């Protein structure tokens, strides 16, 4: 069964430049081995990246050994639901692509918080509550 997004549809790709996802397949898919729940498709901002660095999750510095190029503002990346929610509570949340955010994120983050930062609101807002 395919992964679903927070809107109830099929999970759409998040990003391929750089290639993101726990499985490095461009999608915020998740499974039992993804203990961090890398399920939120974030469009990162400088503020978000700085916040993540401050909490010990440096997403800006490349780590070639892991094939990680380091992120810059505007990149799309599957971030952990817990770290995104912490940034949200601290006033530093990134933008979110709802169609590319895995429904598993809702186990940690309320849909309303994700909607506040959505960059892909559907033309019919009623579909958000269906």
Coordinates of C-alpha atoms in Angstrom, one line a residue:
X1 CA 0.0 0.0 0.0
X2 CA 1.5 3.4 -1.0
X3 CA 2.3 6.0 1.6
X4 CA -0.4 8.7 2.1
X5 CA 0.1 12.4 2.6
X6 CA -1.5 14.5 5.3
X7 CA -4.3 15.5 2.9
X8 CA -5.3 11.8 2.4
X9 CA -3.9 11.5 -1.1
X10 CA -0.9 9.6 -2.5
X11 CA 2.4 10.9 -1.1
X12 CA 4.1 13.1 -3.7
X13 CA 7.8 13.5 -4.1
X14 CA 9.5 16.1 -1.9
X15 CA 12.8 16.8 -3.6
X16 CA 15.6 15.5 -5.7
X17 CA 18.1 18.4 -5.6
X18 CA 19.4 17.3 -3.2
X19 CA 17.8 13.9 -3.1
X20 CA 15.9 13.7 0.2
X21 CA 14.0 11.2 2.2
X22 CA 15.0 8.6 4.8
X23 CA 15.4 6.1 1.9
X24 CA 17.0 8.8 -0.4
X25 CA 14.3 8.3 -3.0
X26 CA 13.0 11.9 -3.1
X27 CA 9.9 11.1 -0.9
X28 CA 9.2 11.4 2.8
X29 CA 8.3 7.7 3.0
X30 CA 8.7 6.1 6.4
X31 CA 9.0 2.7 7.8
X32 CA 10.0 0.8 11.0
X33 CA 13.7 1.6 10.6
X34 CA 13.0 5.4 10.4
X35 CA 13.0 6.0 14.1
X36 CA 13.2 9.7 13.6
X37 CA 10.1 9.9 11.5
X38 CA 11.5 11.9 8.6
X39 CA 8.0 12.6 7.4
X40 CA 7.7 16.4 6.9
X41 CA 8.6 17.9 3.5
X42 CA 10.1 21.2 4.6
X43 CA 11.1 24.1 2.3
X44 CA 13.9 25.2 4.6
X45 CA 14.6 28.9 5.5
X46 CA 17.7 30.4 7.0
X47 CA 15.8 30.8 10.3
X48 CA 14.9 27.1 10.4
X49 CA 18.4 26.0 9.5
X50 CA 19.8 28.2 12.3
X51 CA 17.3 26.8 14.8
X52 CA 18.2 23.3 13.8
X53 CA 21.9 24.0 14.3
X54 CA 21.2 25.5 17.7
X55 CA 19.4 22.3 18.8
X56 CA 22.2 20.1 17.6
X57 CA 20.7 19.1 14.2
X58 CA 23.1 20.9 11.8
X59 CA 21.5 20.6 8.3
X60 CA 23.7 23.3 6.7
X61 CA 27.1 21.6 7.0
X62 CA 27.9 19.0 4.3
X63 CA 28.7 15.5 5.4
X64 CA 30.3 13.7 2.4
X65 CA 30.7 10.4 4.2
X66 CA 26.8 10.2 4.3
X67 CA 26.3 11.8 0.9
X68 CA 24.8 14.8 2.5
X69 CA 25.5 18.1 0.6
X70 CA 24.3 20.5 3.3
X71 CA 21.1 22.5 2.9
X72 CA 20.6 26.2 1.9
X73 CA 17.4 28.2 2.2
X74 CA 14.9 27.1 -0.4
X75 CA 15.9 23.5 -0.5
X76 CA 13.2 20.8 0.1
X77 CA 14.1 18.2 2.7
X78 CA 12.3 15.5 4.6
X79 CA 12.8 16.6 8.2
X80 CA 11.8 14.8 11.4
X81 CA 8.4 15.6 12.7
X82 CA 9.7 16.2 16.2
X83 CA 12.4 18.7 15.2
X84 CA 10.0 20.5 12.9
X85 CA 7.4 20.7 15.7
X86 CA 10.1 22.0 18.1
X87 CA 10.9 24.7 15.6
X88 CA 7.2 25.5 15.2
X89 CA 6.9 25.9 19.0
X90 CA 10.0 28.1 19.1
X91 CA 8.7 30.3 16.2
X92 CA 11.2 29.1 13.6
X93 CA 9.2 26.6 11.6
X94 CA 10.0 26.1 7.9
X95 CA 7.4 26.1 5.1
X96 CA 5.7 22.7 4.5
X97 CA 4.6 21.0 1.3
X98 CA 1.5 19.2 2.5
X99 CA 1.1 16.9 -0.5
X100 CA 4.6 15.6 0.1
X101 CA 4.3 15.3 3.9
X102 CA 3.7 11.8 5.1
X103 CA 0.5 11.2 7.2
X104 CA 2.7 9.6 9.9
X105 CA 3.8 13.2 10.8
X106 CA 0.3 13.6 12.3
X107 CA 1.3 11.2 15.1
X108 CA 3.5 14.1 16.4
X109 CA 2.3 17.3 14.7
X110 CA -1.2 18.6 14.5
X111 CA -2.5 19.2 11.0
X112 CA -3.4 22.8 11.9
X113 CA 0.3 23.6 12.6
X114 CA 1.3 22.2 9.3
X115 CA -1.4 24.1 7.5
X116 CA -0.2 27.4 9.1
X117 CA 3.1 27.0 7.2
X118 CA 1.8 25.2 4.0
X119 CA 3.0 26.4 0.6
X120 CA 0.7 24.2 -1.4
X121 CA -2.8 25.0 -0.1
X122 CA -5.3 23.3 -2.4
X123 CA -7.7 25.6 -4.3
X124 CA -10.6 24.1 -2.2
X125 CA -9.7 24.6 1.5
X126 CA -12.6 22.2 2.3
X127 CA -10.5 19.3 1.1
X128 CA -8.1 19.9 4.0
X129 CA -10.8 18.7 6.5
X130 CA -12.0 15.7 4.5

